[in-house]
Short mmCIF file of C-alpha atoms in Angstrom, two decimals:
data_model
loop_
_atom_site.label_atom_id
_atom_site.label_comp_id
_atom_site.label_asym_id
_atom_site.label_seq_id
_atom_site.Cartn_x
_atom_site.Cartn_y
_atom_site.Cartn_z
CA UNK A 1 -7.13 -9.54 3.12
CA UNK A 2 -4.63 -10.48 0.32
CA UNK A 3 -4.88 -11.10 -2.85
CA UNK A 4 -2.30 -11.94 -5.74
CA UNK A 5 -1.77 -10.61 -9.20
CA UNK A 6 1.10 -10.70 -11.60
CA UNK A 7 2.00 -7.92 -13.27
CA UNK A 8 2.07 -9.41 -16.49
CA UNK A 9 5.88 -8.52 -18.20
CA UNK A 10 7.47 -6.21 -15.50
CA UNK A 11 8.70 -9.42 -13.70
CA UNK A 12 6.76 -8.60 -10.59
CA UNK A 13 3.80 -10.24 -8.65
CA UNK A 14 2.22 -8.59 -5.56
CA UNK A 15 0.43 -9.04 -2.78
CA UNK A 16 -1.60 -6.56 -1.63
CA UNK A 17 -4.61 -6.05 1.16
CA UNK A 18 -5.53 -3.35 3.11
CA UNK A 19 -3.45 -3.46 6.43
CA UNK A 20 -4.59 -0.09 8.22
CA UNK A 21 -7.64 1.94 8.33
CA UNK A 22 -5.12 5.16 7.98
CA UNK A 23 -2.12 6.11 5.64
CA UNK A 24 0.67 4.21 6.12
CA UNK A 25 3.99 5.46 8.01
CA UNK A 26 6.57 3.14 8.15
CA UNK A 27 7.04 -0.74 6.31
CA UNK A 28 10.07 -2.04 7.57
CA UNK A 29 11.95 -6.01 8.16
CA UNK A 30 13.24 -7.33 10.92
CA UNK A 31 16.79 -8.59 9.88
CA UNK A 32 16.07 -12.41 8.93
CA UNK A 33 13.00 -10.82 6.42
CA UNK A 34 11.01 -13.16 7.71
CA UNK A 35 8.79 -10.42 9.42
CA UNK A 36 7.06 -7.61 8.03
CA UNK A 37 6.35 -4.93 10.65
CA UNK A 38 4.11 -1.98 9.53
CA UNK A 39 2.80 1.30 11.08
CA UNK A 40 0.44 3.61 10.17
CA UNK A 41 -1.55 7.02 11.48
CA UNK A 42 -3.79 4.72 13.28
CA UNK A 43 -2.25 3.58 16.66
CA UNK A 44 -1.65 0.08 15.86
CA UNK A 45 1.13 -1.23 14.87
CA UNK A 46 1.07 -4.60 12.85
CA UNK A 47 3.04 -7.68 12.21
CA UNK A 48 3.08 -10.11 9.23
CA UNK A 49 4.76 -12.70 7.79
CA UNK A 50 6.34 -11.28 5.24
CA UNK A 51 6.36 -15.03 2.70
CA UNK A 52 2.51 -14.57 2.54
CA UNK A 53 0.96 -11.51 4.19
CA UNK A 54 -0.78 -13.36 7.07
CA UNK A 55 -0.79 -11.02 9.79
CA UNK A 56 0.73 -11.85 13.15
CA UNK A 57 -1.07 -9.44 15.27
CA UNK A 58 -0.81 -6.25 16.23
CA UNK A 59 0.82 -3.88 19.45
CA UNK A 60 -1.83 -3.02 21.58
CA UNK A 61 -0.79 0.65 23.92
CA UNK A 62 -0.47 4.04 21.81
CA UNK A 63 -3.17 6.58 21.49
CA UNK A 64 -1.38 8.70 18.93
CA UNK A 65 -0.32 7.97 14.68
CA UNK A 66 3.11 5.86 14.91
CA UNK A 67 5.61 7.45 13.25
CA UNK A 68 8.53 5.56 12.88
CA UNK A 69 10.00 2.28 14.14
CA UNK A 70 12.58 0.05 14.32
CA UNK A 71 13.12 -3.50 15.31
CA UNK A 72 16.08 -5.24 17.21
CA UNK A 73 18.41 -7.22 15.21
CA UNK A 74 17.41 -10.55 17.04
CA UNK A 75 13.82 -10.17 16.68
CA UNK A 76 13.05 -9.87 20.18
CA UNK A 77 12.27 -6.30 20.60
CA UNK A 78 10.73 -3.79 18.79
CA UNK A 79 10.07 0.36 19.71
CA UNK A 80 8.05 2.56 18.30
CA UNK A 81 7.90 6.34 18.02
CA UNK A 82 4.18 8.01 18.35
CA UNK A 83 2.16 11.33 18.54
CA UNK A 84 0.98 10.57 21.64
CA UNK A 85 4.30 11.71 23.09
CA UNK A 86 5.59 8.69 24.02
CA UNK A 87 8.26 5.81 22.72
CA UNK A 88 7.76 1.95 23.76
CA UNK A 89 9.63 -0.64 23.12
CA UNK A 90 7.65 -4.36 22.95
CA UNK A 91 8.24 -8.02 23.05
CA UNK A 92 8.09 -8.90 19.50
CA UNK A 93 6.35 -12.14 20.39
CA UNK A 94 4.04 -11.32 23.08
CA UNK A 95 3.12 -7.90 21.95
CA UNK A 96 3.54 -7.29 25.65
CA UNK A 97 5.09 -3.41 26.35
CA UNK A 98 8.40 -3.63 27.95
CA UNK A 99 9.36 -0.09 28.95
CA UNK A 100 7.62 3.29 28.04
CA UNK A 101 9.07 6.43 27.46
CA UNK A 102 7.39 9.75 27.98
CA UNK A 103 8.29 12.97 26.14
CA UNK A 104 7.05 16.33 26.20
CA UNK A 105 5.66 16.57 22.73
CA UNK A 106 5.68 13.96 19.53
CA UNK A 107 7.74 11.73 19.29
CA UNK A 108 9.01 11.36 15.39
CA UNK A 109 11.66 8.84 15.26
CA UNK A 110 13.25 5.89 17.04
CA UNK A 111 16.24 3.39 16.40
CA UNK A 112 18.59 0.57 17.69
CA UNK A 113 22.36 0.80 17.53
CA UNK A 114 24.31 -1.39 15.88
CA UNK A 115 24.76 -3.90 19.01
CA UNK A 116 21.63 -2.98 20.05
CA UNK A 117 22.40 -1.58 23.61
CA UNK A 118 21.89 1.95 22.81
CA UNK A 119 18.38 3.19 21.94
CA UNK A 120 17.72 6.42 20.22
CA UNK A 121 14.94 8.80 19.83
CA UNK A 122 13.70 12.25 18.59
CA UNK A 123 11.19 14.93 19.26
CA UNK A 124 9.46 17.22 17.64
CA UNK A 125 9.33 20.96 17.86
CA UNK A 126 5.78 21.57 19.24
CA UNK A 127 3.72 22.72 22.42
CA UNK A 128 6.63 25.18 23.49
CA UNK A 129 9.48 22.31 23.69
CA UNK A 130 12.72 22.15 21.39
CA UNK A 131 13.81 19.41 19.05
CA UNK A 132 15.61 16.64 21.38
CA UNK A 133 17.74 13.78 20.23
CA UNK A 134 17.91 11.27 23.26
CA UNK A 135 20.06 8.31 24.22
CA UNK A 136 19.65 5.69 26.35
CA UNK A 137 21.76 2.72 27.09
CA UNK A 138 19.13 -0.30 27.18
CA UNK A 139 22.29 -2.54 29.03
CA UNK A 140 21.54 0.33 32.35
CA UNK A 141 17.63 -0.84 32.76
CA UNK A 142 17.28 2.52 35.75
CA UNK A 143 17.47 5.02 32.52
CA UNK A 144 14.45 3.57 30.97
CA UNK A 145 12.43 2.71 34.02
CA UNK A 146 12.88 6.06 35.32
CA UNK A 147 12.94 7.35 31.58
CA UNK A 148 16.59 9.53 32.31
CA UNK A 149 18.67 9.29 28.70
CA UNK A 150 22.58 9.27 29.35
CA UNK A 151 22.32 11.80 26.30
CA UNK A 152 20.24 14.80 25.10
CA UNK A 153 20.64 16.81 22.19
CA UNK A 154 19.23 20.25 21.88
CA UNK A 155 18.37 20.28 17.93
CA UNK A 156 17.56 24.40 17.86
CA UNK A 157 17.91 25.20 13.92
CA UNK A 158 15.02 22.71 12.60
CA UNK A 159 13.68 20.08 13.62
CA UNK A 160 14.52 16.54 13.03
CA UNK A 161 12.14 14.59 10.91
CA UNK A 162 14.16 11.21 10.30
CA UNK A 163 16.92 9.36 12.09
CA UNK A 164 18.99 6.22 11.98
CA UNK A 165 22.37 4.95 13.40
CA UNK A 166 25.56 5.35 10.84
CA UNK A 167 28.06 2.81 9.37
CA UNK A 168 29.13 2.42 12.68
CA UNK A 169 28.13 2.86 16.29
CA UNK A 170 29.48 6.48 17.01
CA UNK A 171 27.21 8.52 15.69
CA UNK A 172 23.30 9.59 14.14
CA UNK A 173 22.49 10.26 11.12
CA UNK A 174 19.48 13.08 11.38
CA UNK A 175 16.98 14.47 8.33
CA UNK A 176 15.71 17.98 9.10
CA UNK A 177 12.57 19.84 7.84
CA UNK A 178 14.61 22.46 6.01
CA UNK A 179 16.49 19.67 4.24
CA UNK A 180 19.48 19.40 6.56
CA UNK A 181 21.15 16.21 6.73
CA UNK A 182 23.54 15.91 9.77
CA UNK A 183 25.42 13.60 11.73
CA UNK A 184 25.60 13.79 15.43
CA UNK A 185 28.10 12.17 17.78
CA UNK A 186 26.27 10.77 21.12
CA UNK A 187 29.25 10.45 22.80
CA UNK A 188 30.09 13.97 22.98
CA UNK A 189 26.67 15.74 21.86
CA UNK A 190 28.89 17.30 19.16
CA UNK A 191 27.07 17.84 15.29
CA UNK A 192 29.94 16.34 13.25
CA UNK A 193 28.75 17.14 9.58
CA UNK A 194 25.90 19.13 8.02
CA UNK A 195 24.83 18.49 4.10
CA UNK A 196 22.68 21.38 2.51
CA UNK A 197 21.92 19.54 -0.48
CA UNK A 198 18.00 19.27 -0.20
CA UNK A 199 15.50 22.26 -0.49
CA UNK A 200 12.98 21.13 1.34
CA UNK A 201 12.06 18.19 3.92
CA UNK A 202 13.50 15.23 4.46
CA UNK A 203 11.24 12.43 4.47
CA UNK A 204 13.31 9.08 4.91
CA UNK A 205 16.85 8.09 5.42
CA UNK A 206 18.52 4.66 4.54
CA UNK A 207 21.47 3.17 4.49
CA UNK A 208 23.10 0.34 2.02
CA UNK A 209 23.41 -3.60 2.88
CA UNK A 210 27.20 -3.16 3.99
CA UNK A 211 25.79 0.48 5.86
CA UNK A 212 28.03 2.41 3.17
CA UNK A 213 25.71 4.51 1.31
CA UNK A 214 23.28 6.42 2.46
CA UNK A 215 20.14 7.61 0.06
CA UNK A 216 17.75 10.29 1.60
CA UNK A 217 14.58 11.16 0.21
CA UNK A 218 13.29 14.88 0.15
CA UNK A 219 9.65 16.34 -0.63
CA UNK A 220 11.82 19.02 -3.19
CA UNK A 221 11.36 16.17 -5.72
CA UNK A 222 14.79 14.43 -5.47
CA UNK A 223 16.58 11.39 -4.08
CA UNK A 224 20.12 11.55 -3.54
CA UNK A 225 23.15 9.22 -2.74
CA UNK A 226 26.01 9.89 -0.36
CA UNK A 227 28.62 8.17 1.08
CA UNK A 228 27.61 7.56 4.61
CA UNK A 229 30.15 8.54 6.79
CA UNK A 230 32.04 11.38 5.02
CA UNK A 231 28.74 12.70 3.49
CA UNK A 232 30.71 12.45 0.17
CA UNK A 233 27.80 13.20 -2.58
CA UNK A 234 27.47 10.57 -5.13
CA UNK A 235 24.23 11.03 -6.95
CA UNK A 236 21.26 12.41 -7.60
CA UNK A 237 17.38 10.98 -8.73
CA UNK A 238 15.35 13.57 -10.00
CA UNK A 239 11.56 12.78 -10.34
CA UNK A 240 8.70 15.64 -11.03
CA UNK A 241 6.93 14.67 -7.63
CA UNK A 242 7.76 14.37 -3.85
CA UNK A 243 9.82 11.64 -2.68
CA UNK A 244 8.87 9.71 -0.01
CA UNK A 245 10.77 7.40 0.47
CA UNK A 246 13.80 6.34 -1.37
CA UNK A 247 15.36 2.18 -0.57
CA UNK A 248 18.67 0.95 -2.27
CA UNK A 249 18.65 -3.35 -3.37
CA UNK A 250 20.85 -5.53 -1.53
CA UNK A 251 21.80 -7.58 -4.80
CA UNK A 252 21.28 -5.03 -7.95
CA UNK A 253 22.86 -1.50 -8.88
CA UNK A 254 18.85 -0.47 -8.51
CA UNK A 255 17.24 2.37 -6.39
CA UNK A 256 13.93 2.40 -5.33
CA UNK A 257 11.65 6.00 -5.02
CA UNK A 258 8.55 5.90 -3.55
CA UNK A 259 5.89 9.67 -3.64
CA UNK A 260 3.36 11.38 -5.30
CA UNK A 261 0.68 14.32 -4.75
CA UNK A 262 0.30 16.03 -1.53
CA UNK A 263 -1.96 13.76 0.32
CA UNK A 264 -4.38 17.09 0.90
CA UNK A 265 -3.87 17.61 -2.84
CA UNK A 266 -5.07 13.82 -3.88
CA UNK A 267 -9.01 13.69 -4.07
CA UNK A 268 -10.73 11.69 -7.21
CA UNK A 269 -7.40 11.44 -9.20
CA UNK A 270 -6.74 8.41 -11.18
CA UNK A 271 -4.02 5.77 -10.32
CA UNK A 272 -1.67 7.16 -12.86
CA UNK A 273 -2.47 10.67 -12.84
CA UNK A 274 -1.69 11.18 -9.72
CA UNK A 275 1.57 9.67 -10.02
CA UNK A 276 1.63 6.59 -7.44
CA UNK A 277 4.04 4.61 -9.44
CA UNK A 278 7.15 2.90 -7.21
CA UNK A 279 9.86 3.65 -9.70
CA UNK A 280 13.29 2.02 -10.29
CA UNK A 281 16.27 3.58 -11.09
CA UNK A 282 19.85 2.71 -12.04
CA UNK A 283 22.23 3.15 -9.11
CA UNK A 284 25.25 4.46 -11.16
CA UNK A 285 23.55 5.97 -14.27
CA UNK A 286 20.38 7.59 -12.52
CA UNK A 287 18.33 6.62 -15.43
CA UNK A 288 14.85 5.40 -15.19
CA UNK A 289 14.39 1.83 -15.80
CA UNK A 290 11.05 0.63 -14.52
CA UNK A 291 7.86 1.59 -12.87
CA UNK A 292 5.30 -0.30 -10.60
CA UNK A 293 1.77 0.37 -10.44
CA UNK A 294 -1.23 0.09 -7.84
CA UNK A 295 -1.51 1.96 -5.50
CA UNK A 296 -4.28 4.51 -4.92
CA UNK A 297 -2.43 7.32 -2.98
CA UNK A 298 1.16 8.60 -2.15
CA UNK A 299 3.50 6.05 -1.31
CA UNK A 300 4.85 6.56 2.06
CA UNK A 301 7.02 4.13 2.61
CA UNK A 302 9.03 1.37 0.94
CA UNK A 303 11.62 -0.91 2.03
CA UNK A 304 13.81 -4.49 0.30
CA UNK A 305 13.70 -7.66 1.46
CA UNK A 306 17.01 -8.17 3.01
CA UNK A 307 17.97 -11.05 0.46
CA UNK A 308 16.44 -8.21 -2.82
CA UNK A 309 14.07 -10.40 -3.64
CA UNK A 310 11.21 -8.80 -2.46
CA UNK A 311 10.07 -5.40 -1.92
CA UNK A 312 7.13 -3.63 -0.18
CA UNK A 313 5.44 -0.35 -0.12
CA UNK A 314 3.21 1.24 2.45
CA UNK A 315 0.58 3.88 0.78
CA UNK A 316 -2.06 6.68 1.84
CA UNK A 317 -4.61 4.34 0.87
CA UNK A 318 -4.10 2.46 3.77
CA UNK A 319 -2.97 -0.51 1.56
CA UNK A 320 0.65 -2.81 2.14
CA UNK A 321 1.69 -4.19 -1.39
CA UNK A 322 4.37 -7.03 -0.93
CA UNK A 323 5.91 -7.49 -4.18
CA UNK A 324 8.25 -10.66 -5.48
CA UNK A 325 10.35 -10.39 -8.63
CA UNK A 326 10.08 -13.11 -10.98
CA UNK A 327 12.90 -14.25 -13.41
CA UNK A 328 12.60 -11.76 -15.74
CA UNK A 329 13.66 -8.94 -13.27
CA UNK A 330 17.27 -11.04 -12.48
CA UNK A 331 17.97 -11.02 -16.21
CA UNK A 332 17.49 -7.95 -16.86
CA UNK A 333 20.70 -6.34 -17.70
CA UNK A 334 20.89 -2.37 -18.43
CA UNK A 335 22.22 -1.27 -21.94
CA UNK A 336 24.93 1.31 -21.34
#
């Protein structure tokens, strides 16, 4: 299910095809961006090569929308975080389920350290439970067969709608639904730093190439840009419209913001009037300096190719658009 069209003079062509029968969650590469992995409110998550949009296949074992996930940096494991109030981790290859990890409501958000030997996840705030942050250490196999984490956190002010692992391996970075953004350290359970700049919910953290900037993504309309392990703020993308999800390139001063409507808000609008652009702005200046079209809902998700050549976006249509830049988008040089 994909097709190919250029679009004409914005030095862009896309793929696009319908990849999930539900709104989109979570688009992400695994490190050599040869691999697409996608996940959606449906409870299957998918695999594609990311060159052509042939899917691989999909992860057969949730009963709940996936929420988040994150894949190891050798391509051998992935884990996903679900609804159904559990966490599993896969062989990438097989599709076979590894280890699964109960919790006592949903479970929003999963992620690798940096070396890969410590796994963390988070829980919601729901069915008379508190907000955990748990730790494992994958290298002890007894904490995940048994499902006993080295670590919990008790988040008790808001809960904790995004996660990922810092610049380095000592501590969490954490998104709240008040528009928190904190570190925690997992070593000693301690919350290191707090940020208040977002009104409203954070919906998607991520962090540079070199893991040095960090650009969160808030439903109060803005994206902003810190420095990732002193919080330092940098800057700030304002946009009349939610923002899903917010990616910085590997190779160009560019940021990416990905929104629109309230999905509940979205019924026969068109294209453009409901504002489902992806939209490009300059890293340093926070100017405008492109926009994408095409999709027919909200985008949910976006993420770069690791080598910048590439993007994709994840939408509530349902619909994965893998875009290539052409020429034209390398020689474009801003006028300041």
């Amino acid at each position: 299910v994909v097709s190919t069209q250029s679009t004409g003079s914005s030095g862009i062509n896309a793929e696009y095809g319908q990849a999930h029968e539900r709104s989109l969650t979570k688009i992400l590469y695994n490190k050599d961006g040869d691999l697409l992995f996608t996940a959606s409110k449906h409870n299957l998550p998918n695999v594609w090569w990311s060159i052509n949009g042939e899917r691989l296949g999909t992860y057969n074992g949730h009963n709940g929308a996936i929420w988040d996930m994150a894949v190891s940096a050798d391509s051998s494991q992935l884990v996903t975080a679900s609804a159904d109030q559990s966490c599993i981790i896969w062989d990438t290859e097989t599709g076979k389920i590894l280890h699964k990890m109960a919790a006592k409501s949903p479970v929003r958000s999963c992620g690798y350290s940096l070396t890969n030997d410590i796994l963390c996840f988070t829980t919601d705030k729901a069915m008379s439970q508190p907000c955990f942050i748990k730790f494992y250490d994958l290298r002890d196999k007894e904490q995940v067969v048994t499902n006993s984490p080295f670590r919990d956190i008790q988040v008790d002010d808001s809960k904790v709608n995004r996660m990922i692992w810092g610049t380095v391996e000592d501590y969490v970075i954490t998104g709240h639904e008040n528009g928190q953004i904190c570190q925690y350290d997992w070593k000693s359970g301690e919350r290191l730093r707090v940020d208040h700049s977002h009104e409203s919910l954070i919906k998607d953290l991520q962090l540079s190439k070199d893991r040095t900037m960090l650009i969160s993504a808030s439903k109060d309309t803005t994206a902003k840009l810190f420095d990732a392990k002193t919080f330092h703020f940098l800057k700030s993308y304002k946009t009349d419209r939610p923002v899903n999800s917010a990616a910085i390139s590997p190779i160009k001063h560019h940021i990416l913001l990905g929104g629109g409507q309230e999905a509940m808000e979205v019924t026969t609008s068109h294209a453009k009037s409901g504002k489902f652009e992806a939209r490009f702005f300059h890293l340093i200046f926070e100017e405008e300096i492109g926009r994408v079209k095409g999709h027919f809902g909200p985008i949910n998700t976006l993420a770069f190719h690791p080598n910048g050549k590439q993007y994709s976006s994840g939408a509530e249509d349902g619909y994965v658009r893998i875009h290539d830049f052409d020429q034209s988008y390398y020689d474009f040089e801003y006028d300041f």
